[in-house]
mmCIF file with all atom_site columns, C-alpha atoms in Angstrom:
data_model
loop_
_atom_site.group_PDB
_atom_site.id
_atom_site.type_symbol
_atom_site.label_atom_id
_atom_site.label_alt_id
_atom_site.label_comp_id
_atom_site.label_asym_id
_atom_site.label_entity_id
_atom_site.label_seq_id
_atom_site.pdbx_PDB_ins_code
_atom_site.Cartn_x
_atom_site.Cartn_y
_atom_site.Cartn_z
_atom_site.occupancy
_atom_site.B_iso_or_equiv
_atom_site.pdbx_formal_charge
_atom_site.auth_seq_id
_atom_site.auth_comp_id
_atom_site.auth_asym_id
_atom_site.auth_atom_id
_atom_site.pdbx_PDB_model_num
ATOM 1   C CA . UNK A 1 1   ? 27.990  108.021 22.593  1.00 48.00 ? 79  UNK A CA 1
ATOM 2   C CA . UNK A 1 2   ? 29.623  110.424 20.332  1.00 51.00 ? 80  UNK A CA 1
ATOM 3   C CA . UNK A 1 3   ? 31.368  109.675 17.417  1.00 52.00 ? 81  UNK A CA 1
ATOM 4   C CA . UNK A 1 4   ? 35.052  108.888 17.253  1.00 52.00 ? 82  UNK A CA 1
ATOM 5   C CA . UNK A 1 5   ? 34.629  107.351 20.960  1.00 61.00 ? 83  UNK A CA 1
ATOM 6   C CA . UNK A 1 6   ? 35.404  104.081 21.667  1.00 65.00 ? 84  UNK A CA 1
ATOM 7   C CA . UNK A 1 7   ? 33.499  101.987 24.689  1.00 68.00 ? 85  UNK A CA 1
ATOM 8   C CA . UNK A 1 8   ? 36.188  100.356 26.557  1.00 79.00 ? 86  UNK A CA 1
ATOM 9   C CA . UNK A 1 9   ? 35.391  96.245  27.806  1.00 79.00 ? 87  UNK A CA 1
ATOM 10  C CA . UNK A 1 10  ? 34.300  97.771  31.511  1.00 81.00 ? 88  UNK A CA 1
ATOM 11  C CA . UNK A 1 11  ? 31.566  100.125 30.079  1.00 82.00 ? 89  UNK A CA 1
ATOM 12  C CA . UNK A 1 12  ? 30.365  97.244  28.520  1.00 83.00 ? 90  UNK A CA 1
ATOM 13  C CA . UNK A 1 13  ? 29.827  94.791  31.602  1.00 84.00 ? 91  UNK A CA 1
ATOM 14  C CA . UNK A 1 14  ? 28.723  97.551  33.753  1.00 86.00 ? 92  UNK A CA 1
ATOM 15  C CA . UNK A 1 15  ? 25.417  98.134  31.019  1.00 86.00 ? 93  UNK A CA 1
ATOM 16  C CA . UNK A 1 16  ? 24.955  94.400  31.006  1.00 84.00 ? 94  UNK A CA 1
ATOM 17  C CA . UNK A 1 17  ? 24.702  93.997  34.410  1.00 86.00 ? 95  UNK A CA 1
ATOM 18  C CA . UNK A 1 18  ? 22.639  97.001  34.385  1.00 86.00 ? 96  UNK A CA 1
ATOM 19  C CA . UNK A 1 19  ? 20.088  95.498  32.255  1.00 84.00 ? 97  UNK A CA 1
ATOM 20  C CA . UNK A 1 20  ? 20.433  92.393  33.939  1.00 82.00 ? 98  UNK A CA 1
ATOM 21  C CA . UNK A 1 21  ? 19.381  93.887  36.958  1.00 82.00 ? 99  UNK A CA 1
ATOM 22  C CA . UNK A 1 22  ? 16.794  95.901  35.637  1.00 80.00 ? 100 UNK A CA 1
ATOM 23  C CA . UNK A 1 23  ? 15.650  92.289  33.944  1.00 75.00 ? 101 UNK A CA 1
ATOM 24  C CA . UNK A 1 24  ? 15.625  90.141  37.280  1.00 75.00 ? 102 UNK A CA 1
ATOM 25  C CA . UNK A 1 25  ? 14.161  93.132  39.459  1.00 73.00 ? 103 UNK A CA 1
ATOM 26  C CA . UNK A 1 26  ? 10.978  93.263  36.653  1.00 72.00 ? 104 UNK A CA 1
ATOM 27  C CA . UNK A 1 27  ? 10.551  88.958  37.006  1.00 69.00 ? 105 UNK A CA 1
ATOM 28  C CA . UNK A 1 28  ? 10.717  89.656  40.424  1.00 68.00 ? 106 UNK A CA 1
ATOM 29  C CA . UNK A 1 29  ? 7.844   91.799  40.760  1.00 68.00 ? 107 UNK A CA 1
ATOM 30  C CA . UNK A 1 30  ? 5.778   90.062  38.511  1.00 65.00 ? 108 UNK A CA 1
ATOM 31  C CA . UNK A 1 31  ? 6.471   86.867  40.692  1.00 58.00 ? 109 UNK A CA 1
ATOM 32  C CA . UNK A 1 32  ? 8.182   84.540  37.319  1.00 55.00 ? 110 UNK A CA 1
ATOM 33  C CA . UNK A 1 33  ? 11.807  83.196  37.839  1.00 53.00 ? 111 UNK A CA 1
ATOM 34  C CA . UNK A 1 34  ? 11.730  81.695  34.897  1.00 55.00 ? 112 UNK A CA 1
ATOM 35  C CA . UNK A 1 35  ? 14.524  79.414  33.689  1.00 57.00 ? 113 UNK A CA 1
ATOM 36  C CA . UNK A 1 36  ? 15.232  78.803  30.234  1.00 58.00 ? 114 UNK A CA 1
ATOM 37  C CA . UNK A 1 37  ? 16.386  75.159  29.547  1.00 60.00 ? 115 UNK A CA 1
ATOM 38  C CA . UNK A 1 38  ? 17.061  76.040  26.144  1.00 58.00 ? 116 UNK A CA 1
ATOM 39  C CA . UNK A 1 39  ? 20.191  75.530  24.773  1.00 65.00 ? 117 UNK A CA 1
ATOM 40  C CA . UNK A 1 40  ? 22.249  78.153  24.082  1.00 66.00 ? 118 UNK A CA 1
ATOM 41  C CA . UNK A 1 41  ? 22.105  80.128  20.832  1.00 73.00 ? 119 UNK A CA 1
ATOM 42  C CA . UNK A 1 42  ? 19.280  77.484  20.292  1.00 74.00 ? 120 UNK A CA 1
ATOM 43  C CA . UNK A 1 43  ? 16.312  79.379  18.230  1.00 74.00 ? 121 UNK A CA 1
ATOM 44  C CA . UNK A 1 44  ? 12.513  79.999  20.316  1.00 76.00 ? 122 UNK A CA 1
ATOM 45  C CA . UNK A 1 45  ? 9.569   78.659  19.365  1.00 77.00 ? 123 UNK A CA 1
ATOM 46  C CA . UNK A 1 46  ? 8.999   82.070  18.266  1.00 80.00 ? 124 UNK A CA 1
ATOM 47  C CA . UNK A 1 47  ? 12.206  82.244  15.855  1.00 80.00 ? 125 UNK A CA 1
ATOM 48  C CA . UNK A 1 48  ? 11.352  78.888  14.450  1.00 78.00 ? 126 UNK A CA 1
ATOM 49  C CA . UNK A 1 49  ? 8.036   79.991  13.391  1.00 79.00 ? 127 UNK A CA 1
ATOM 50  C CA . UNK A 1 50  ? 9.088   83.125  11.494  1.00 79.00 ? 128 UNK A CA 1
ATOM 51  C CA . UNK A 1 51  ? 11.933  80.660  9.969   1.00 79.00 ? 129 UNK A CA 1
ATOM 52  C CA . UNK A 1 52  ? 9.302   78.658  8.610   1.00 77.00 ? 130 UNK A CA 1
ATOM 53  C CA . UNK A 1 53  ? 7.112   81.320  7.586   1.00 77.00 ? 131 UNK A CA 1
ATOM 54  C CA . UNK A 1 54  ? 9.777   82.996  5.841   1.00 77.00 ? 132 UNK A CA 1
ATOM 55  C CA . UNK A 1 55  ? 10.671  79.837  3.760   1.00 81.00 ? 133 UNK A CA 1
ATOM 56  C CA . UNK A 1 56  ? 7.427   78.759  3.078   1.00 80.00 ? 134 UNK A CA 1
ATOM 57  C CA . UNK A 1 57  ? 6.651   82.402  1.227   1.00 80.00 ? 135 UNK A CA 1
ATOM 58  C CA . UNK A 1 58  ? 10.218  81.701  -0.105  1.00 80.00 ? 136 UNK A CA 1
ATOM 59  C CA . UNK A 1 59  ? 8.839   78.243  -1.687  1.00 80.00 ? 137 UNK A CA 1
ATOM 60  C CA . UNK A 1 60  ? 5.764   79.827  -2.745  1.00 79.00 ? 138 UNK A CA 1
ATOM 61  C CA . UNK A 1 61  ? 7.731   82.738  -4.757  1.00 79.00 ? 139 UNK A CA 1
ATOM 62  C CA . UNK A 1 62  ? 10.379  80.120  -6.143  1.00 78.00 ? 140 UNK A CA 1
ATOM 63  C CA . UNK A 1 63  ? 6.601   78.083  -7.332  1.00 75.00 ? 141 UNK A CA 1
ATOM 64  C CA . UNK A 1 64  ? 5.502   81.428  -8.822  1.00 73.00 ? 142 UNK A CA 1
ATOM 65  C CA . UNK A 1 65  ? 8.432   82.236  -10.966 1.00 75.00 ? 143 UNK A CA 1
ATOM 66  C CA . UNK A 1 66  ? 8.424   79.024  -12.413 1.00 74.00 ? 144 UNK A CA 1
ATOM 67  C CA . UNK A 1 67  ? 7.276   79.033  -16.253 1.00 74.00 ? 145 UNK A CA 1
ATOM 68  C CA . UNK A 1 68  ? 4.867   75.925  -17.356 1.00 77.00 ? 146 UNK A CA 1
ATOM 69  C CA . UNK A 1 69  ? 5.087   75.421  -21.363 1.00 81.00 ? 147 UNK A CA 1
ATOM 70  C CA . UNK A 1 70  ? 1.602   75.863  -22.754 1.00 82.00 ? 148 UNK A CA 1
ATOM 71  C CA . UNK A 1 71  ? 2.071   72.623  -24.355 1.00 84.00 ? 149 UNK A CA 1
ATOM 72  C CA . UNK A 1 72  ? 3.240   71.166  -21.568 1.00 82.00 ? 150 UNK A CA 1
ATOM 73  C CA . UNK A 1 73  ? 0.408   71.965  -19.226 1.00 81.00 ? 151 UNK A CA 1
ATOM 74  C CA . UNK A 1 74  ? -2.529  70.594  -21.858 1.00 84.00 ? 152 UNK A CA 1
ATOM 75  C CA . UNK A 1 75  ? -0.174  67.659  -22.319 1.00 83.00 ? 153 UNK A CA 1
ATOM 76  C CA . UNK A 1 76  ? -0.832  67.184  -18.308 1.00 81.00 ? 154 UNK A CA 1
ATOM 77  C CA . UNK A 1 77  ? -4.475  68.124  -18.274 1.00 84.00 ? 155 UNK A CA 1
ATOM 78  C CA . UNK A 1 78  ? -5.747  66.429  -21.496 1.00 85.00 ? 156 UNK A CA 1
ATOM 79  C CA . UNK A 1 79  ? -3.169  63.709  -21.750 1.00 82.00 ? 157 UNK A CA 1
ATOM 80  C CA . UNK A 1 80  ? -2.633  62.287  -25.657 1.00 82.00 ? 158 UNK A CA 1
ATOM 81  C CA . UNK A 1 81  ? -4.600  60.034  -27.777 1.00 84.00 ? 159 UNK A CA 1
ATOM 82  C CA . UNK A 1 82  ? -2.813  57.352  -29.704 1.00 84.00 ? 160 UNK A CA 1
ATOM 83  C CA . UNK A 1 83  ? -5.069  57.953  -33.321 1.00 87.00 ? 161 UNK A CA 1
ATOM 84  C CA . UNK A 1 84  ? -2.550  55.634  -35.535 1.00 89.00 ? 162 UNK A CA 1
ATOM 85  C CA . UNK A 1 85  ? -3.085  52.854  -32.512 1.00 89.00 ? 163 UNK A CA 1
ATOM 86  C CA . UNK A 1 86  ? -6.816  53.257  -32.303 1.00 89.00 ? 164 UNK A CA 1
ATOM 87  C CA . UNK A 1 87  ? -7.077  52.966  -36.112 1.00 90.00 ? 165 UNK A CA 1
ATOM 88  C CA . UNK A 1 88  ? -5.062  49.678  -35.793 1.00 90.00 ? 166 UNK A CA 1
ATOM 89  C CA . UNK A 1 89  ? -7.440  48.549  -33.599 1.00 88.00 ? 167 UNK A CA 1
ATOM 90  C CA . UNK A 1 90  ? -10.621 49.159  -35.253 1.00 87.00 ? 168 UNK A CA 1
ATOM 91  C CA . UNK A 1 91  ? -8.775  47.574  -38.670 1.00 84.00 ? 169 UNK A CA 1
ATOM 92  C CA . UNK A 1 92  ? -8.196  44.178  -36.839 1.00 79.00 ? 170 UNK A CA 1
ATOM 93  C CA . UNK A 1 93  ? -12.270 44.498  -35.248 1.00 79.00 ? 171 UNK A CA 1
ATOM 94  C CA . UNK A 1 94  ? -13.010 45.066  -38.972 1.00 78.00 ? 172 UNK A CA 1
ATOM 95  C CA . UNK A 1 95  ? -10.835 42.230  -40.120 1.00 71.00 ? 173 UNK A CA 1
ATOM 96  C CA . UNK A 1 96  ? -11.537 40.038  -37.926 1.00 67.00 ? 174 UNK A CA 1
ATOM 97  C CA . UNK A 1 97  ? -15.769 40.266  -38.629 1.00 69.00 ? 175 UNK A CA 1
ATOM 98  C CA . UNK A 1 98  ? -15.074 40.544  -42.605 1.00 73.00 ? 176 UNK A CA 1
ATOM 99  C CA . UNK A 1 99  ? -16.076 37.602  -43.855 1.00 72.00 ? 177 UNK A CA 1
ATOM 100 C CA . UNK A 1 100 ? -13.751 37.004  -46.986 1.00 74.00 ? 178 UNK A CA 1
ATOM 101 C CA . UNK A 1 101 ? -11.274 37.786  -44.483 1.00 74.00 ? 179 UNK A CA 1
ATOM 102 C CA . UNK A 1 102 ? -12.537 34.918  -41.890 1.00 76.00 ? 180 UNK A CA 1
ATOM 103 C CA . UNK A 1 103 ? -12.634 32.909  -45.229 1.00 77.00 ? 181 UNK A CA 1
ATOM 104 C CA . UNK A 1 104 ? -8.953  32.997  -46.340 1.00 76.00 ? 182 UNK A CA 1
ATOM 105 C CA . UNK A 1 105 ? -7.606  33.250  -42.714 1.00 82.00 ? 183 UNK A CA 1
ATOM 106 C CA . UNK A 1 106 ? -5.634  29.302  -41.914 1.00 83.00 ? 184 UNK A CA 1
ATOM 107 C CA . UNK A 1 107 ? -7.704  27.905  -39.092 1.00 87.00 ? 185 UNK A CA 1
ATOM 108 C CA . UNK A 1 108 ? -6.614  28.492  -35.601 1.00 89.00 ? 186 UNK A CA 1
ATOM 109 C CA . UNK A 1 109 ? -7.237  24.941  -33.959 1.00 90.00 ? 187 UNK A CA 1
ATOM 110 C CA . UNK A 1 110 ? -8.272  21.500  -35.211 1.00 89.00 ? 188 UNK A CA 1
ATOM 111 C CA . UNK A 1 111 ? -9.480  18.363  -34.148 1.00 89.00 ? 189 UNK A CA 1
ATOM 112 C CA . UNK A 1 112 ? -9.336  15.117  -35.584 1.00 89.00 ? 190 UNK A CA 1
ATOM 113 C CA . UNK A 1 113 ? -11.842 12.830  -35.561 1.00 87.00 ? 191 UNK A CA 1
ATOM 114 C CA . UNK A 1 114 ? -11.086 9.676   -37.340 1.00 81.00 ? 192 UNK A CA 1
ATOM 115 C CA . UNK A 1 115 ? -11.976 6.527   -36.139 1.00 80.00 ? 193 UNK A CA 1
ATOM 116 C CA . UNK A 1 116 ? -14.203 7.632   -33.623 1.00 84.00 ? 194 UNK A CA 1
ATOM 117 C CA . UNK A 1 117 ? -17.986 6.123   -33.458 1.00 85.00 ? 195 UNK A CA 1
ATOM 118 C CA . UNK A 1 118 ? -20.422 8.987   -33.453 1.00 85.00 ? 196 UNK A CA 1
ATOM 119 C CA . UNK A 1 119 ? -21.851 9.231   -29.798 1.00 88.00 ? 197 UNK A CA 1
ATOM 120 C CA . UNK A 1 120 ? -17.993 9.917   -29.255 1.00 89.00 ? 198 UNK A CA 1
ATOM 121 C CA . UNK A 1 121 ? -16.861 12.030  -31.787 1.00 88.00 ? 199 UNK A CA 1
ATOM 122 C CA . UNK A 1 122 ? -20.577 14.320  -31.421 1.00 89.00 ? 200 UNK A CA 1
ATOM 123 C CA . UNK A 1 123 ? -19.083 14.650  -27.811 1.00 92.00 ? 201 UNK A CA 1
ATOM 124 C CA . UNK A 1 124 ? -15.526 15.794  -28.808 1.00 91.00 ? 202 UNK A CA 1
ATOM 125 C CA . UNK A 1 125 ? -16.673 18.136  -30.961 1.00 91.00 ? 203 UNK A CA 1
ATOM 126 C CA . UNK A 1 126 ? -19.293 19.466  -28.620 1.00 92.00 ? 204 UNK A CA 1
ATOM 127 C CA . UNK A 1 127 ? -16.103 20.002  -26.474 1.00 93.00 ? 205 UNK A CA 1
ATOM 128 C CA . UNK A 1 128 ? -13.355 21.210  -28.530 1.00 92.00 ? 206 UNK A CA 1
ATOM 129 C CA . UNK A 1 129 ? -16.328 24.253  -30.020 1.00 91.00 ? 207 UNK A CA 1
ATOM 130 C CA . UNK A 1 130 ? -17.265 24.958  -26.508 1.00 93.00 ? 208 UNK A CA 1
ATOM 131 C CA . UNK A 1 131 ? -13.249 25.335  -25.508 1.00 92.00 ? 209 UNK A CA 1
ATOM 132 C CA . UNK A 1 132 ? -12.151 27.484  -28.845 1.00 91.00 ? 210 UNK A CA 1
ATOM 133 C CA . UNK A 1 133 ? -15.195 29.747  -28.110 1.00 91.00 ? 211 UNK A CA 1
ATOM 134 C CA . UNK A 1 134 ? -13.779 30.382  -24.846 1.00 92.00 ? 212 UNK A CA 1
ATOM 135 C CA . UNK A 1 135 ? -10.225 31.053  -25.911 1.00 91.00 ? 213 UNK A CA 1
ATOM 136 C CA . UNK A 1 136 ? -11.947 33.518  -28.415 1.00 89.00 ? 214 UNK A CA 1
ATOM 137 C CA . UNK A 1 137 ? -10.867 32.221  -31.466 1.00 89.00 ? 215 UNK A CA 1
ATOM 138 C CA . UNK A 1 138 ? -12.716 32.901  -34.958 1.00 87.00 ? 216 UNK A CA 1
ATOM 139 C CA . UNK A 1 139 ? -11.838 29.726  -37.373 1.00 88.00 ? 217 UNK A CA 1
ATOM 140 C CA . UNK A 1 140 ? -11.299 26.249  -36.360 1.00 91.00 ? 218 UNK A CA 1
ATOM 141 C CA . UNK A 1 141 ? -11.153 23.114  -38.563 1.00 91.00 ? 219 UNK A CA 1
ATOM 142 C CA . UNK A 1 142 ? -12.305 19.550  -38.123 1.00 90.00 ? 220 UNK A CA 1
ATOM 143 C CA . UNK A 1 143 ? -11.251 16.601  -39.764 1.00 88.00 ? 221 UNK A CA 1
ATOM 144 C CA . UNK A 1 144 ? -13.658 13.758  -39.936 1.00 83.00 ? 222 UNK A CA 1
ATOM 145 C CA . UNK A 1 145 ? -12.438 12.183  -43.044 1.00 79.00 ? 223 UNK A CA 1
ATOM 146 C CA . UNK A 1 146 ? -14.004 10.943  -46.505 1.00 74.00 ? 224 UNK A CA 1
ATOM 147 C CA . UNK A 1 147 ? -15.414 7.692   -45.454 1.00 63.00 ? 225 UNK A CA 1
ATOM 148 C CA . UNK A 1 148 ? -13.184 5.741   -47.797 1.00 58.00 ? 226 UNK A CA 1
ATOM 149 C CA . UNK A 1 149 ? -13.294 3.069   -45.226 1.00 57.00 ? 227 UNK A CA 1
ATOM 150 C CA . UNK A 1 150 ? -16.669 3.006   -44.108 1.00 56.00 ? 228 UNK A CA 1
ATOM 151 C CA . UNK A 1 151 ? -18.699 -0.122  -45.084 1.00 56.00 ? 229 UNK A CA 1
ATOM 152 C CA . UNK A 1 152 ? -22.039 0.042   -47.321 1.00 48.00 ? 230 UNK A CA 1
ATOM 153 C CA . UNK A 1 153 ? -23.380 3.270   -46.367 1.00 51.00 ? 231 UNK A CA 1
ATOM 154 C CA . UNK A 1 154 ? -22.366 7.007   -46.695 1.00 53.00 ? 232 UNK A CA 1
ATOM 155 C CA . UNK A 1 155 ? -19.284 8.564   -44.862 1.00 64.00 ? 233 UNK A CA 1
ATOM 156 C CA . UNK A 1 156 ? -21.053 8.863   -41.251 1.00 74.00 ? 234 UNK A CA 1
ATOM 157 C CA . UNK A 1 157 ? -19.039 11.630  -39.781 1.00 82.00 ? 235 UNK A CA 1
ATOM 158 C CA . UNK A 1 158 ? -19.072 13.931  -42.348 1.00 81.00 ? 236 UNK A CA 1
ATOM 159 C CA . UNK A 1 159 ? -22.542 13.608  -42.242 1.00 85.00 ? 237 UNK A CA 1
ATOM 160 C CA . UNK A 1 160 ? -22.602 14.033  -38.225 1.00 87.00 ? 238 UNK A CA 1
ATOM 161 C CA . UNK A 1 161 ? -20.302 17.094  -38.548 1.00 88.00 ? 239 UNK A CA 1
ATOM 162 C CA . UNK A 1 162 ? -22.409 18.929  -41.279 1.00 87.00 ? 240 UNK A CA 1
ATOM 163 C CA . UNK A 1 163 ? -25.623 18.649  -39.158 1.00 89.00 ? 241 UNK A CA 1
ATOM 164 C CA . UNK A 1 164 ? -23.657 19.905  -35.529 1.00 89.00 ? 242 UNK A CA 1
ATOM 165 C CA . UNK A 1 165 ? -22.646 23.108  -37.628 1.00 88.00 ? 243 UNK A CA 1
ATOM 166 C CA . UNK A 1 166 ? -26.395 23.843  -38.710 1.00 89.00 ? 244 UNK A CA 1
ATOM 167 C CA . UNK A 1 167 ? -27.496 23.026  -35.396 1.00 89.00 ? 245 UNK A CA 1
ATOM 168 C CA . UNK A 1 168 ? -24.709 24.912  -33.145 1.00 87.00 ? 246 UNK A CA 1
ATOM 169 C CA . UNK A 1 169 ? -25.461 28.415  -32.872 1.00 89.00 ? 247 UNK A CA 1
ATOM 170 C CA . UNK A 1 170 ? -22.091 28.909  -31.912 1.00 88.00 ? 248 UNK A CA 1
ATOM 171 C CA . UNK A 1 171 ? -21.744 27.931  -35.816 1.00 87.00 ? 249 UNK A CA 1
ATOM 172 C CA . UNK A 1 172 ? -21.430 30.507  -38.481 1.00 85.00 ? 250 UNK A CA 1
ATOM 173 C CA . UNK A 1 173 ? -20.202 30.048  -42.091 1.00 84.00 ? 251 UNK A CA 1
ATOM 174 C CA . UNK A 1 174 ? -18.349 26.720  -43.016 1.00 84.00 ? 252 UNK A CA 1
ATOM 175 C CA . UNK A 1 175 ? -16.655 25.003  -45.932 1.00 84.00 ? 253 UNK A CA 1
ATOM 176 C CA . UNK A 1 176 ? -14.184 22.326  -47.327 1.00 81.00 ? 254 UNK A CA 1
ATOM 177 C CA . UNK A 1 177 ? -10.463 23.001  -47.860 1.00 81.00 ? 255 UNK A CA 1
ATOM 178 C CA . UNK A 1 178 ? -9.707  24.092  -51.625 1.00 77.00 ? 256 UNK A CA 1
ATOM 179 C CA . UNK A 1 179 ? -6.323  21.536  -51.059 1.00 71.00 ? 257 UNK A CA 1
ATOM 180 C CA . UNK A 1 180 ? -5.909  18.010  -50.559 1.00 68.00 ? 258 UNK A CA 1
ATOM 181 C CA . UNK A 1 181 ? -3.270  18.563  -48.516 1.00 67.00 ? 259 UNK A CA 1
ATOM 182 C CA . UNK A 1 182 ? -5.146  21.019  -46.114 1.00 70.00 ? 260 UNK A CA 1
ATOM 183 C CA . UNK A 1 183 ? -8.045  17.932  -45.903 1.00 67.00 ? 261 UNK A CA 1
ATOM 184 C CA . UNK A 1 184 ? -10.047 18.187  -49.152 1.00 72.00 ? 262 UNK A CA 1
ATOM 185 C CA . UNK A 1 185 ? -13.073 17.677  -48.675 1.00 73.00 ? 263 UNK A CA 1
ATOM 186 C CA . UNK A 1 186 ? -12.465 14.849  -45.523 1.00 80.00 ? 264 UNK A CA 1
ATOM 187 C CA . UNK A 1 187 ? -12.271 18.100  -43.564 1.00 86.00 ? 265 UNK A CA 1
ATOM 188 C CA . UNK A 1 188 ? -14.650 21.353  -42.821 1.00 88.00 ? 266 UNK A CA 1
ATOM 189 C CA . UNK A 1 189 ? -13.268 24.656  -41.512 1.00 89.00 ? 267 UNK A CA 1
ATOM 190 C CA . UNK A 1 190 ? -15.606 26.703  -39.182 1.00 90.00 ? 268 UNK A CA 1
ATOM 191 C CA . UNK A 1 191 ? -16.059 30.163  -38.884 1.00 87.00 ? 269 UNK A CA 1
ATOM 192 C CA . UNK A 1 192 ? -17.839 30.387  -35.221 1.00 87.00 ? 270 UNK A CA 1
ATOM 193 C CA . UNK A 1 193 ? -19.627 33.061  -34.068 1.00 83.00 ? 271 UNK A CA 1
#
């Protein structure tokens, strides 16, 4: 065509149905009348492909261009360390095994053993040590009176009491409130091990 002329509608059908005819002679002679059950305008298997290639590389450039903070990226691969938290931590394991500390701590549990024969009050305590070991705590205190009431001898369960704590191993330190109100010295606190 040269320029400035114009193809009118019939010169276009008559080179479509020229290549059409050039197209079905060539499936002809190699022996394939093939019909497309593709929709129309639909993309092939072909198109799809480059499609996906195409946005895939796409992707990958949009990844590239992409700017990671230094800071940010150690943040990701090291993570952070909480130092004020871990020295919190290692003051209350400190605390908790200093004994002065132990000492002026109130006690966590108690038990109360007036009026209890020994065989039963050796078993209660036996108990109540045994369960504030497993709850994990570190000071417990037992009331077994003065033995104001007890009849010709010497108080029996402060006796009783004061040979369990030597002979417990889950025993450590022990002592009499400085208060009467706290027990005097009717009651022992326990630091246990």
């Amino acid at each position: 065509m040269i320029e400035g002329d114009f193809m009118d509608m019939g010169d276009i059908l008559n080179q479509w149905d020229n290549y059409q005819s050039k197209h079905i002679k060539k499936q002809k002679e190699s022996g394939k009348n093939q019909v497309s059950h593709k929709k129309a305008n639909a993309p092939t298997a072909e198109e799809k492909a480059r499609a996906a290639e195409k946005d895939f590389e796409a992707q990958m450039r949009r990844d590239n261009e992409k700017q990671i903070n230094p800071m940010e990226m150690w943040l990701r691969r090291y993570g952070t360390i909480d130092k004020d938290k871990i020295a919190e931590e290692d003051e209350i394991k400190n605390r908790e095994t200093d004994r002065n500390y132990l000492i002026s701590m109130t006690p966590e549990a108690r038990i109360d053993l007036h009026g209890l024969h020994q065989d039963e009050a050796y078993e209660r305590l036996n108990n109540f040590i045994a369960d504030c070991k497993v709850r994990g705590l570190k000071k417990v205190l037992i009331v077994h009176g003065k033995g104001i009431h007890t009849h010709g001898t010497d108080p029996v369960l402060g006796e009783l009491v004061r040979k369990f704590i030597e002979r417990d191993k889950r025993c450590g330190t022990s002592g009499h409130p400085k208060t009467k109100y706290e027990g005097g010295t009717g009651a022992t606190w326990v630091i246990l091990k």
